[in-house]
Amino acid sequence: MGILVVSNSGRFTGPIVFSAAGIGLAIIGVTSWALRFNHDRPLYDLVRIVPGKVPTDALAILIAVLPIYAIFFLLLTVPIASLMLFFNRLLKAPSFTQSIMKLGEQFSGRAMIKRAFMPALFSLSFGELIVSLLPGWLFNDPGIVVGGGGTVIEAIAPLMTTLGALIVLPAALAFYAPTWLLNDAGVVSHLKPTLLENRRPPDTEGVGRWYSNFISGFAMLGFPISMAYRYFYQAFFIMGVPVTPFTVFLSVFWTVGLPLLVVSFVVPIVMLNEVMLGRTTRAIRRVARSMGARDVEPERVKEVGQQAPQ
């Protein structure tokens, strides 16, 4: 495998279209929400460190995020993956050993988009958690109580949710991107053969998956809770948005649609991971071998009495 993975380049078509459409819709949506927000609160400054009012703040965030994501990926992925290897070996050393398993090279465009969902859900959950529990930390607290209008659910809520997720997304990528690399490099931990004699079944798991399982549970549980709080409880019961078919539809629409917008910002980093896969997998395999990992072939499972598949 070379430095750049260019084989089967047609698989990038779907992710590119998906990402371009999502980012375009996000720019249109965020701009319109910011203008609506600015119309109601012309003196409000969303982000203290960015000069200007809400439209300027929103545009600055949209312009900056993708280059920041790429820099985070290029600088941190291999070092953090190396630390993950070290701590995995340290914590599981008594019973498990690390190996490098030969994997197939198929990875479709659909798989790239699917891979982007967990970081997006985590950033949405974590961003909402920060905005709700630490008001004024990511954004200046608008302190708006709506008693009959729909500004909150039509503009303020989706604006804060989307920008909050994009701001905390580098933290999600700093954790998830190294797990992608570990999985793609085939680094696994498996039960030591001597322990199989102690009535313990074989146990093989990718090191990257071992880490991602910890945080993905928070993303899967936190996302529906945070969206229900923001778009239903907070909107209808705290800020007084009237309950109508239209406002309920908007709440459901944002809950389903906003994750797709955030996913579209993650997909370019997934594609960058694919492009850099040759170089990064060589680097992390060298680190794994320096820690004692050996190359292994995947075991073929067969039924008792049947011939093993070729």
PDB file of C-alpha atoms in Angstrom:
ATOM      1  CA  MET A   1       0.000   0.000   0.000  1.00  0.00           C
ATOM      2  CA  GLY A   2       1.509   3.347  -1.005  1.00  0.00           C
ATOM      3  CA  ILE A   3       1.548   6.681   0.748  1.00  0.00           C
ATOM      4  CA  LEU A   4      -1.686   7.668  -0.910  1.00  0.00           C
ATOM      5  CA  VAL A   5      -4.636   5.347  -1.298  1.00  0.00           C
ATOM      6  CA  VAL A   6      -5.917   6.090  -4.778  1.00  0.00           C
ATOM      7  CA  SER A   7      -7.301   2.721  -5.867  1.00  0.00           C
ATOM      8  CA  ASN A   8     -11.016   2.582  -6.468  1.00  0.00           C
ATOM      9  CA  SER A   9     -11.246   6.375  -6.357  1.00  0.00           C
ATOM     10  CA  GLY A  10     -14.871   6.203  -7.474  1.00  0.00           C
ATOM     11  CA  ARG A  11     -15.841   5.302  -3.907  1.00  0.00           C
ATOM     12  CA  PHE A  12     -15.161   8.929  -2.943  1.00  0.00           C
ATOM     13  CA  THR A  13     -17.941  10.250  -5.190  1.00  0.00           C
ATOM     14  CA  GLY A  14     -20.781   9.572  -2.767  1.00  0.00           C
ATOM     15  CA  PRO A  15     -19.022  11.050   0.286  1.00  0.00           C
ATOM     16  CA  ILE A  16     -17.956  14.139  -1.693  1.00  0.00           C
ATOM     17  CA  VAL A  17     -21.513  14.784  -2.887  1.00  0.00           C
ATOM     18  CA  PHE A  18     -22.946  14.136   0.578  1.00  0.00           C
ATOM     19  CA  SER A  19     -20.400  16.387   2.284  1.00  0.00           C
ATOM     20  CA  ALA A  20     -20.690  19.229  -0.252  1.00  0.00           C
ATOM     21  CA  ALA A  21     -24.493  19.204  -0.047  1.00  0.00           C
ATOM     22  CA  GLY A  22     -24.479  19.108   3.753  1.00  0.00           C
ATOM     23  CA  ILE A  23     -21.893  21.861   4.144  1.00  0.00           C
ATOM     24  CA  GLY A  24     -23.754  24.013   1.606  1.00  0.00           C
ATOM     25  CA  LEU A  25     -27.029  23.557   3.491  1.00  0.00           C
ATOM     26  CA  ALA A  26     -25.249  24.272   6.772  1.00  0.00           C
ATOM     27  CA  ILE A  27     -23.866  27.548   5.413  1.00  0.00           C
ATOM     28  CA  ILE A  28     -27.308  28.585   4.153  1.00  0.00           C
ATOM     29  CA  GLY A  29     -29.013  27.537   7.374  1.00  0.00           C
ATOM     30  CA  VAL A  30     -26.499  29.074   9.768  1.00  0.00           C
ATOM     31  CA  THR A  31     -26.450  32.330   7.796  1.00  0.00           C
ATOM     32  CA  SER A  32     -30.244  32.618   7.803  1.00  0.00           C
ATOM     33  CA  TRP A  33     -30.487  31.719  11.501  1.00  0.00           C
ATOM     34  CA  ALA A  34     -27.784  34.252  12.350  1.00  0.00           C
ATOM     35  CA  LEU A  35     -29.539  37.003  10.375  1.00  0.00           C
ATOM     36  CA  ARG A  36     -32.838  36.173  12.090  1.00  0.00           C
ATOM     37  CA  PHE A  37     -31.102  36.214  15.455  1.00  0.00           C
ATOM     38  CA  ASN A  38     -29.359  39.506  14.636  1.00  0.00           C
ATOM     39  CA  HIS A  39     -32.678  41.068  13.594  1.00  0.00           C
ATOM     40  CA  ASP A  40     -34.177  40.359  17.018  1.00  0.00           C
ATOM     41  CA  ARG A  41     -30.997  41.081  19.005  1.00  0.00           C
ATOM     42  CA  PRO A  42     -28.863  43.496  16.932  1.00  0.00           C
ATOM     43  CA  LEU A  43     -26.417  44.226  19.771  1.00  0.00           C
ATOM     44  CA  TYR A  44     -25.841  40.616  20.786  1.00  0.00           C
ATOM     45  CA  ASP A  45     -22.315  39.191  20.349  1.00  0.00           C
ATOM     46  CA  LEU A  46     -22.327  35.393  20.072  1.00  0.00           C
ATOM     47  CA  VAL A  47     -18.606  34.671  20.584  1.00  0.00           C
ATOM     48  CA  ARG A  48     -16.470  37.062  22.624  1.00  0.00           C
ATOM     49  CA  ILE A  49     -13.156  36.210  20.976  1.00  0.00           C
ATOM     50  CA  VAL A  50     -14.523  36.877  17.453  1.00  0.00           C
ATOM     51  CA  PRO A  51     -15.099  40.579  16.683  1.00  0.00           C
ATOM     52  CA  GLY A  52     -18.516  41.483  15.329  1.00  0.00           C
ATOM     53  CA  LYS A  53     -22.084  40.402  15.882  1.00  0.00           C
ATOM     54  CA  VAL A  54     -23.877  37.110  15.322  1.00  0.00           C
ATOM     55  CA  PRO A  55     -23.599  36.853  11.478  1.00  0.00           C
ATOM     56  CA  THR A  56     -19.874  37.622  11.599  1.00  0.00           C
ATOM     57  CA  ASP A  57     -19.278  35.148  14.421  1.00  0.00           C
ATOM     58  CA  ALA A  58     -21.175  32.376  12.626  1.00  0.00           C
ATOM     59  CA  LEU A  59     -19.360  32.966   9.324  1.00  0.00           C
ATOM     60  CA  ALA A  60     -15.965  32.978  11.035  1.00  0.00           C
ATOM     61  CA  ILE A  61     -16.685  29.612  12.679  1.00  0.00           C
ATOM     62  CA  LEU A  62     -17.858  28.051   9.393  1.00  0.00           C
ATOM     63  CA  ILE A  63     -14.723  29.236   7.579  1.00  0.00           C
ATOM     64  CA  ALA A  64     -12.299  28.099  10.286  1.00  0.00           C
ATOM     65  CA  VAL A  65     -13.571  24.670  11.247  1.00  0.00           C
ATOM     66  CA  LEU A  66     -12.490  22.464   8.321  1.00  0.00           C
ATOM     67  CA  PRO A  67      -8.846  23.670   8.273  1.00  0.00           C
ATOM     68  CA  ILE A  68      -8.719  23.217  12.062  1.00  0.00           C
ATOM     69  CA  TYR A  69     -10.100  19.687  11.765  1.00  0.00           C
ATOM     70  CA  ALA A  70      -7.493  18.806   9.129  1.00  0.00           C
ATOM     71  CA  ILE A  71      -4.643  20.221  11.256  1.00  0.00           C
ATOM     72  CA  PHE A  72      -5.851  18.280  14.303  1.00  0.00           C
ATOM     73  CA  PHE A  73      -5.981  15.104  12.239  1.00  0.00           C
ATOM     74  CA  LEU A  74      -2.523  15.494  10.700  1.00  0.00           C
ATOM     75  CA  LEU A  75      -0.785  16.471  13.938  1.00  0.00           C
ATOM     76  CA  LEU A  76      -2.517  14.363  16.579  1.00  0.00           C
ATOM     77  CA  THR A  77      -3.804  11.125  15.066  1.00  0.00           C
ATOM     78  CA  VAL A  78      -0.617   9.058  15.058  1.00  0.00           C
ATOM     79  CA  PRO A  79       0.677  10.323  18.459  1.00  0.00           C
ATOM     80  CA  ILE A  80      -2.680   9.732  20.174  1.00  0.00           C
ATOM     81  CA  ALA A  81      -3.044   6.312  18.519  1.00  0.00           C
ATOM     82  CA  SER A  82       0.427   5.442  19.852  1.00  0.00           C
ATOM     83  CA  LEU A  83      -0.630   6.447  23.366  1.00  0.00           C
ATOM     84  CA  MET A  84      -3.776   4.356  22.995  1.00  0.00           C
ATOM     85  CA  LEU A  85      -1.631   1.367  22.040  1.00  0.00           C
ATOM     86  CA  PHE A  86       0.589   1.880  25.067  1.00  0.00           C
ATOM     87  CA  PHE A  87      -2.257   2.172  27.573  1.00  0.00           C
ATOM     88  CA  ASN A  88      -4.142  -0.738  26.032  1.00  0.00           C
ATOM     89  CA  ARG A  89      -1.074  -2.928  26.394  1.00  0.00           C
ATOM     90  CA  LEU A  90      -0.436  -1.678  29.932  1.00  0.00           C
ATOM     91  CA  LEU A  91      -4.001  -2.278  31.145  1.00  0.00           C
ATOM     92  CA  LYS A  92      -4.536  -5.634  29.430  1.00  0.00           C
ATOM     93  CA  ALA A  93      -1.017  -7.058  29.712  1.00  0.00           C
ATOM     94  CA  PRO A  94      -1.808  -9.812  32.263  1.00  0.00           C
ATOM     95  CA  SER A  95      -4.295 -11.589  29.982  1.00  0.00           C
ATOM     96  CA  PHE A  96      -3.998 -10.141  26.468  1.00  0.00           C
ATOM     97  CA  THR A  97      -1.331  -9.649  23.852  1.00  0.00           C
ATOM     98  CA  GLN A  98      -1.306  -7.312  20.847  1.00  0.00           C
ATOM     99  CA  SER A  99      -0.985  -8.424  17.254  1.00  0.00           C
ATOM    100  CA  ILE A 100      -1.292  -6.968  13.767  1.00  0.00           C
ATOM    101  CA  MET A 101      -3.945  -8.789  11.756  1.00  0.00           C
ATOM    102  CA  LYS A 102      -4.017  -8.826   7.970  1.00  0.00           C
ATOM    103  CA  LEU A 103      -7.208  -7.137   6.763  1.00  0.00           C
ATOM    104  CA  GLY A 104      -8.993  -6.691   3.470  1.00  0.00           C
ATOM    105  CA  GLU A 105      -8.697  -3.419   1.568  1.00  0.00           C
ATOM    106  CA  GLN A 106     -12.396  -2.801   0.795  1.00  0.00           C
ATOM    107  CA  PHE A 107     -13.900   0.354   2.312  1.00  0.00           C
ATOM    108  CA  SER A 108     -16.846   1.837   0.444  1.00  0.00           C
ATOM    109  CA  GLY A 109     -18.177   5.375   0.298  1.00  0.00           C
ATOM    110  CA  ARG A 110     -21.143   4.304   2.408  1.00  0.00           C
ATOM    111  CA  ALA A 111     -18.733   3.017   5.062  1.00  0.00           C
ATOM    112  CA  MET A 112     -16.982   6.411   5.089  1.00  0.00           C
ATOM    113  CA  ILE A 113     -20.261   8.241   5.715  1.00  0.00           C
ATOM    114  CA  LYS A 114     -21.274   5.705   8.357  1.00  0.00           C
ATOM    115  CA  ARG A 115     -17.938   6.173  10.131  1.00  0.00           C
ATOM    116  CA  ALA A 116     -18.623   9.912  10.449  1.00  0.00           C
ATOM    117  CA  PHE A 117     -21.833   9.512  12.465  1.00  0.00           C
ATOM    118  CA  MET A 118     -20.406   8.682  15.897  1.00  0.00           C
ATOM    119  CA  PRO A 119     -18.086  11.731  16.106  1.00  0.00           C
ATOM    120  CA  ALA A 120     -21.009  13.914  14.958  1.00  0.00           C
ATOM    121  CA  LEU A 121     -23.395  12.492  17.584  1.00  0.00           C
ATOM    122  CA  PHE A 122     -20.740  12.856  20.271  1.00  0.00           C
ATOM    123  CA  SER A 123     -20.059  16.493  19.365  1.00  0.00           C
ATOM    124  CA  LEU A 124     -23.788  17.277  19.338  1.00  0.00           C
ATOM    125  CA  SER A 125     -24.264  15.648  22.757  1.00  0.00           C
ATOM    126  CA  PHE A 126     -21.151  17.191  24.302  1.00  0.00           C
ATOM    127  CA  GLY A 127     -21.820  20.615  22.775  1.00  0.00           C
ATOM    128  CA  GLU A 128     -25.372  20.662  24.127  1.00  0.00           C
ATOM    129  CA  LEU A 129     -24.086  19.533  27.523  1.00  0.00           C
ATOM    130  CA  ILE A 130     -21.653  22.449  27.674  1.00  0.00           C
ATOM    131  CA  VAL A 131     -24.197  25.008  26.426  1.00  0.00           C
ATOM    132  CA  SER A 132     -26.806  23.818  28.940  1.00  0.00           C
ATOM    133  CA  LEU A 133     -24.632  23.271  32.016  1.00  0.00           C
ATOM    134  CA  LEU A 134     -22.049  25.993  31.396  1.00  0.00           C
ATOM    135  CA  PRO A 135     -23.932  28.887  29.776  1.00  0.00           C
ATOM    136  CA  GLY A 136     -21.569  31.597  28.680  1.00  0.00           C
ATOM    137  CA  TRP A 137     -18.607  29.229  28.222  1.00  0.00           C
ATOM    138  CA  LEU A 138     -18.930  28.509  24.498  1.00  0.00           C
ATOM    139  CA  PHE A 139     -21.248  31.426  23.718  1.00  0.00           C
ATOM    140  CA  ASN A 140     -22.460  34.531  25.466  1.00  0.00           C
ATOM    141  CA  ASP A 141     -25.711  33.537  27.171  1.00  0.00           C
ATOM    142  CA  PRO A 142     -28.513  35.278  25.217  1.00  0.00           C
ATOM    143  CA  GLY A 143     -30.870  35.052  28.175  1.00  0.00           C
ATOM    144  CA  ILE A 144     -33.899  35.027  25.866  1.00  0.00           C
ATOM    145  CA  VAL A 145     -37.315  34.040  27.130  1.00  0.00           C
ATOM    146  CA  VAL A 146     -39.871  33.815  24.359  1.00  0.00           C
ATOM    147  CA  GLY A 147     -43.469  34.078  25.419  1.00  0.00           C
ATOM    148  CA  GLY A 148     -45.341  33.584  22.197  1.00  0.00           C
ATOM    149  CA  GLY A 149     -42.922  33.789  19.281  1.00  0.00           C
ATOM    150  CA  GLY A 150     -41.070  31.039  17.513  1.00  0.00           C
ATOM    151  CA  THR A 151     -37.677  32.693  17.257  1.00  0.00           C
ATOM    152  CA  VAL A 152     -36.097  30.240  19.675  1.00  0.00           C
ATOM    153  CA  ILE A 153     -37.051  27.083  17.823  1.00  0.00           C
ATOM    154  CA  GLU A 154     -36.739  28.612  14.338  1.00  0.00           C
ATOM    155  CA  ALA A 155     -33.347  30.277  14.684  1.00  0.00           C
ATOM    156  CA  ILE A 156     -31.697  30.418  18.103  1.00  0.00           C
ATOM    157  CA  ALA A 157     -31.799  26.710  19.007  1.00  0.00           C
ATOM    158  CA  PRO A 158     -30.505  25.290  15.686  1.00  0.00           C
ATOM    159  CA  LEU A 159     -27.864  28.026  15.493  1.00  0.00           C
ATOM    160  CA  MET A 160     -26.515  27.269  18.976  1.00  0.00           C
ATOM    161  CA  THR A 161     -26.700  23.504  18.440  1.00  0.00           C
ATOM    162  CA  THR A 162     -24.897  23.526  15.096  1.00  0.00           C
ATOM    163  CA  LEU A 163     -22.157  25.982  16.028  1.00  0.00           C
ATOM    164  CA  GLY A 164     -21.661  24.354  19.427  1.00  0.00           C
ATOM    165  CA  ALA A 165     -21.193  20.952  17.795  1.00  0.00           C
ATOM    166  CA  LEU A 166     -18.747  22.335  15.224  1.00  0.00           C
ATOM    167  CA  ILE A 167     -16.700  24.014  17.959  1.00  0.00           C
ATOM    168  CA  VAL A 168     -16.319  20.861  20.085  1.00  0.00           C
ATOM    169  CA  LEU A 169     -15.918  18.530  17.095  1.00  0.00           C
ATOM    170  CA  PRO A 170     -12.077  18.729  17.200  1.00  0.00           C
ATOM    171  CA  ALA A 171     -12.230  17.019  20.606  1.00  0.00           C
ATOM    172  CA  ALA A 172     -14.350  14.235  19.109  1.00  0.00           C
ATOM    173  CA  LEU A 173     -11.993  13.855  16.143  1.00  0.00           C
ATOM    174  CA  ALA A 174      -8.945  13.820  18.442  1.00  0.00           C
ATOM    175  CA  PHE A 175     -10.430  10.712  20.057  1.00  0.00           C
ATOM    176  CA  TYR A 176     -12.161   8.967  17.151  1.00  0.00           C
ATOM    177  CA  ALA A 177      -9.600   9.490  14.364  1.00  0.00           C
ATOM    178  CA  PRO A 178      -6.896   7.477  16.215  1.00  0.00           C
ATOM    179  CA  THR A 179      -9.391   4.633  16.679  1.00  0.00           C
ATOM    180  CA  TRP A 180     -10.028   4.657  12.909  1.00  0.00           C
ATOM    181  CA  LEU A 181      -6.291   4.358  12.347  1.00  0.00           C
ATOM    182  CA  LEU A 182      -5.899   1.497  14.822  1.00  0.00           C
ATOM    183  CA  ASN A 183      -8.794  -0.370  13.222  1.00  0.00           C
ATOM    184  CA  ASP A 184      -7.512   0.218   9.677  1.00  0.00           C
ATOM    185  CA  ALA A 185      -4.013  -0.904  10.667  1.00  0.00           C
ATOM    186  CA  GLY A 186      -5.434  -4.185  11.983  1.00  0.00           C
ATOM    187  CA  VAL A 187      -4.043  -3.798  15.499  1.00  0.00           C
ATOM    188  CA  VAL A 188      -5.910  -6.191  17.783  1.00  0.00           C
ATOM    189  CA  SER A 189      -5.600  -7.522  21.310  1.00  0.00           C
ATOM    190  CA  HIS A 190      -6.379 -11.174  21.912  1.00  0.00           C
ATOM    191  CA  LEU A 191      -6.404 -13.549  24.818  1.00  0.00           C
ATOM    192  CA  LYS A 192      -3.086 -15.254  25.457  1.00  0.00           C
ATOM    193  CA  PRO A 193      -3.105 -18.873  24.230  1.00  0.00           C
ATOM    194  CA  THR A 194      -2.134 -20.211  27.664  1.00  0.00           C
ATOM    195  CA  LEU A 195      -5.346 -18.812  29.146  1.00  0.00           C
ATOM    196  CA  LEU A 196      -7.532 -20.768  26.730  1.00  0.00           C
ATOM    197  CA  GLU A 197      -6.776 -23.829  28.854  1.00  0.00           C
ATOM    198  CA  ASN A 198      -8.562 -22.176  31.802  1.00  0.00           C
ATOM    199  CA  ARG A 199     -12.007 -22.562  30.246  1.00  0.00           C
ATOM    200  CA  ARG A 200     -11.944 -19.076  28.728  1.00  0.00           C
ATOM    201  CA  PRO A 201     -13.287 -18.632  25.178  1.00  0.00           C
ATOM    202  CA  PRO A 202     -11.148 -16.894  22.539  1.00  0.00           C
ATOM    203  CA  ASP A 203     -11.416 -13.132  22.797  1.00  0.00           C
ATOM    204  CA  THR A 204     -10.106 -10.933  19.982  1.00  0.00           C
ATOM    205  CA  GLU A 205     -10.977  -7.253  19.660  1.00  0.00           C
ATOM    206  CA  GLY A 206      -9.579  -4.338  17.687  1.00  0.00           C
ATOM    207  CA  VAL A 207      -7.731  -1.905  19.929  1.00  0.00           C
ATOM    208  CA  GLY A 208      -9.482   1.005  18.247  1.00  0.00           C
ATOM    209  CA  ARG A 209     -12.893  -0.542  18.809  1.00  0.00           C
ATOM    210  CA  TRP A 210     -12.021  -1.196  22.454  1.00  0.00           C
ATOM    211  CA  TYR A 211     -11.525   2.541  22.953  1.00  0.00           C
ATOM    212  CA  SER A 212     -14.431   3.752  20.814  1.00  0.00           C
ATOM    213  CA  ASN A 213     -16.871   1.512  22.688  1.00  0.00           C
ATOM    214  CA  PHE A 214     -16.245   3.553  25.834  1.00  0.00           C
ATOM    215  CA  ILE A 215     -17.303   6.884  24.388  1.00  0.00           C
ATOM    216  CA  SER A 216     -19.845   5.770  21.790  1.00  0.00           C
ATOM    217  CA  GLY A 217     -22.216   4.738  24.562  1.00  0.00           C
ATOM    218  CA  PHE A 218     -22.277   8.344  25.763  1.00  0.00           C
ATOM    219  CA  ALA A 219     -22.944   9.574  22.226  1.00  0.00           C
ATOM    220  CA  MET A 220     -25.818   7.136  21.642  1.00  0.00           C
ATOM    221  CA  LEU A 221     -27.435   7.894  25.006  1.00  0.00           C
ATOM    222  CA  GLY A 222     -26.612  11.588  25.237  1.00  0.00           C
ATOM    223  CA  PHE A 223     -27.804  12.606  21.776  1.00  0.00           C
ATOM    224  CA  PRO A 224     -31.554  11.858  22.159  1.00  0.00           C
ATOM    225  CA  ILE A 225     -31.558  13.241  25.710  1.00  0.00           C
ATOM    226  CA  SER A 226     -29.844  16.497  24.719  1.00  0.00           C
ATOM    227  CA  MET A 227     -32.080  16.983  21.672  1.00  0.00           C
ATOM    228  CA  ALA A 228     -35.237  16.280  23.682  1.00  0.00           C
ATOM    229  CA  TYR A 229     -34.141  18.785  26.309  1.00  0.00           C
ATOM    230  CA  ARG A 230     -33.236  21.527  23.810  1.00  0.00           C
ATOM    231  CA  TYR A 231     -36.059  21.209  21.289  1.00  0.00           C
ATOM    232  CA  PHE A 232     -38.944  20.031  23.421  1.00  0.00           C
ATOM    233  CA  TYR A 233     -38.530  20.673  27.146  1.00  0.00           C
ATOM    234  CA  GLN A 234     -36.555  23.916  26.956  1.00  0.00           C
ATOM    235  CA  ALA A 235     -38.440  25.326  23.973  1.00  0.00           C
ATOM    236  CA  PHE A 236     -42.002  24.516  25.038  1.00  0.00           C
ATOM    237  CA  PHE A 237     -41.792  24.512  28.843  1.00  0.00           C
ATOM    238  CA  ILE A 238     -39.046  27.011  29.693  1.00  0.00           C
ATOM    239  CA  MET A 239     -39.041  29.549  26.862  1.00  0.00           C
ATOM    240  CA  GLY A 240     -42.760  29.405  26.200  1.00  0.00           C
ATOM    241  CA  VAL A 241     -42.792  28.539  22.504  1.00  0.00           C
ATOM    242  CA  PRO A 242     -46.446  27.779  21.637  1.00  0.00           C
ATOM    243  CA  VAL A 243     -47.154  24.111  20.946  1.00  0.00           C
ATOM    244  CA  THR A 244     -48.489  23.950  17.392  1.00  0.00           C
ATOM    245  CA  PRO A 245     -48.140  21.361  14.618  1.00  0.00           C
ATOM    246  CA  PHE A 246     -45.551  23.616  12.976  1.00  0.00           C
ATOM    247  CA  THR A 247     -43.350  24.071  16.063  1.00  0.00           C
ATOM    248  CA  VAL A 248     -43.529  20.357  16.906  1.00  0.00           C
ATOM    249  CA  PHE A 249     -42.568  19.559  13.307  1.00  0.00           C
ATOM    250  CA  LEU A 250     -39.611  21.954  13.587  1.00  0.00           C
ATOM    251  CA  SER A 251     -38.430  20.258  16.772  1.00  0.00           C
ATOM    252  CA  VAL A 252     -38.536  16.846  15.129  1.00  0.00           C
ATOM    253  CA  PHE A 253     -36.953  18.220  11.946  1.00  0.00           C
ATOM    254  CA  TRP A 254     -33.975  19.744  13.785  1.00  0.00           C
ATOM    255  CA  THR A 255     -33.503  16.608  15.885  1.00  0.00           C
ATOM    256  CA  VAL A 256     -33.203  14.488  12.731  1.00  0.00           C
ATOM    257  CA  GLY A 257     -31.648  16.995  10.338  1.00  0.00           C
ATOM    258  CA  LEU A 258     -28.931  18.710  12.372  1.00  0.00           C
ATOM    259  CA  PRO A 259     -26.884  15.503  12.843  1.00  0.00           C
ATOM    260  CA  LEU A 260     -26.713  15.142   9.051  1.00  0.00           C
ATOM    261  CA  LEU A 261     -25.300  18.664   8.758  1.00  0.00           C
ATOM    262  CA  VAL A 262     -22.614  17.928  11.354  1.00  0.00           C
ATOM    263  CA  VAL A 263     -21.811  14.569   9.719  1.00  0.00           C
ATOM    264  CA  SER A 264     -21.098  16.429   6.469  1.00  0.00           C
ATOM    265  CA  PHE A 265     -18.236  18.260   8.245  1.00  0.00           C
ATOM    266  CA  VAL A 266     -16.768  14.986   9.510  1.00  0.00           C
ATOM    267  CA  VAL A 267     -16.820  13.182   6.151  1.00  0.00           C
ATOM    268  CA  PRO A 268     -13.889  15.222   4.678  1.00  0.00           C
ATOM    269  CA  ILE A 269     -11.717  14.083   7.595  1.00  0.00           C
ATOM    270  CA  VAL A 270     -12.771  10.469   7.013  1.00  0.00           C
ATOM    271  CA  MET A 271     -11.726  10.881   3.371  1.00  0.00           C
ATOM    272  CA  LEU A 272      -8.437  12.464   4.462  1.00  0.00           C
ATOM    273  CA  ASN A 273      -7.866   9.401   6.626  1.00  0.00           C
ATOM    274  CA  GLU A 274      -8.385   7.208   3.557  1.00  0.00           C
ATOM    275  CA  VAL A 275      -5.977   9.285   1.471  1.00  0.00           C
ATOM    276  CA  MET A 276      -3.265   9.169   4.154  1.00  0.00           C
ATOM    277  CA  LEU A 277      -3.904   5.540   5.082  1.00  0.00           C
ATOM    278  CA  GLY A 278      -0.691   4.118   3.613  1.00  0.00           C
ATOM    279  CA  ARG A 279       1.574   6.460   5.542  1.00  0.00           C
ATOM    280  CA  THR A 280      -0.336   6.427   8.829  1.00  0.00           C
ATOM    281  CA  THR A 281      -0.822   2.638   8.984  1.00  0.00           C
ATOM    282  CA  ARG A 282       2.889   2.069   8.377  1.00  0.00           C
ATOM    283  CA  ALA A 283       3.686   4.453  11.221  1.00  0.00           C
ATOM    284  CA  ILE A 284       1.293   2.897  13.739  1.00  0.00           C
ATOM    285  CA  ARG A 285       2.319  -0.660  12.797  1.00  0.00           C
ATOM    286  CA  ARG A 286       5.946   0.283  13.506  1.00  0.00           C
ATOM    287  CA  VAL A 287       4.868   1.535  16.927  1.00  0.00           C
ATOM    288  CA  ALA A 288       2.878  -1.648  17.576  1.00  0.00           C
ATOM    289  CA  ARG A 289       5.808  -3.868  16.575  1.00  0.00           C
ATOM    290  CA  SER A 290       8.120  -1.883  18.854  1.00  0.00           C
ATOM    291  CA  MET A 291       5.752  -2.870  21.695  1.00  0.00           C
ATOM    292  CA  GLY A 292       6.007  -6.537  20.786  1.00  0.00           C
ATOM    293  CA  ALA A 293       3.095  -6.992  18.365  1.00  0.00           C
ATOM    294  CA  ARG A 294       3.485  -9.705  15.737  1.00  0.00           C
ATOM    295  CA  ASP A 295       1.751 -10.160  12.400  1.00  0.00           C
ATOM    296  CA  VAL A 296      -0.989 -12.816  12.427  1.00  0.00           C
ATOM    297  CA  GLU A 297      -3.507 -14.260   9.993  1.00  0.00           C
ATOM    298  CA  PRO A 298      -7.218 -14.176  10.874  1.00  0.00           C
ATOM    299  CA  GLU A 299      -8.465 -17.519  12.135  1.00  0.00           C
ATOM    300  CA  ARG A 300     -10.976 -19.364   9.963  1.00  0.00           C
ATOM    301  CA  VAL A 301     -14.008 -20.516  11.929  1.00  0.00           C
ATOM    302  CA  LYS A 302     -15.611 -23.770  10.828  1.00  0.00           C
ATOM    303  CA  GLU A 303     -18.283 -26.102  12.114  1.00  0.00           C
ATOM    304  CA  VAL A 304     -17.150 -29.237  13.885  1.00  0.00           C
ATOM    305  CA  GLY A 305     -16.695 -32.010  11.329  1.00  0.00           C
ATOM    306  CA  GLN A 306     -16.660 -29.611   8.360  1.00  0.00           C
ATOM    307  CA  GLN A 307     -13.729 -28.689   6.175  1.00  0.00           C
ATOM    308  CA  ALA A 308     -12.245 -25.268   6.885  1.00  0.00           C
ATOM    309  CA  PRO A 309     -13.107 -22.654   4.202  1.00  0.00           C
ATOM    310  CA  GLN A 310     -10.321 -21.714   1.847  1.00  0.00           C
TER     311      GLN A 310
END
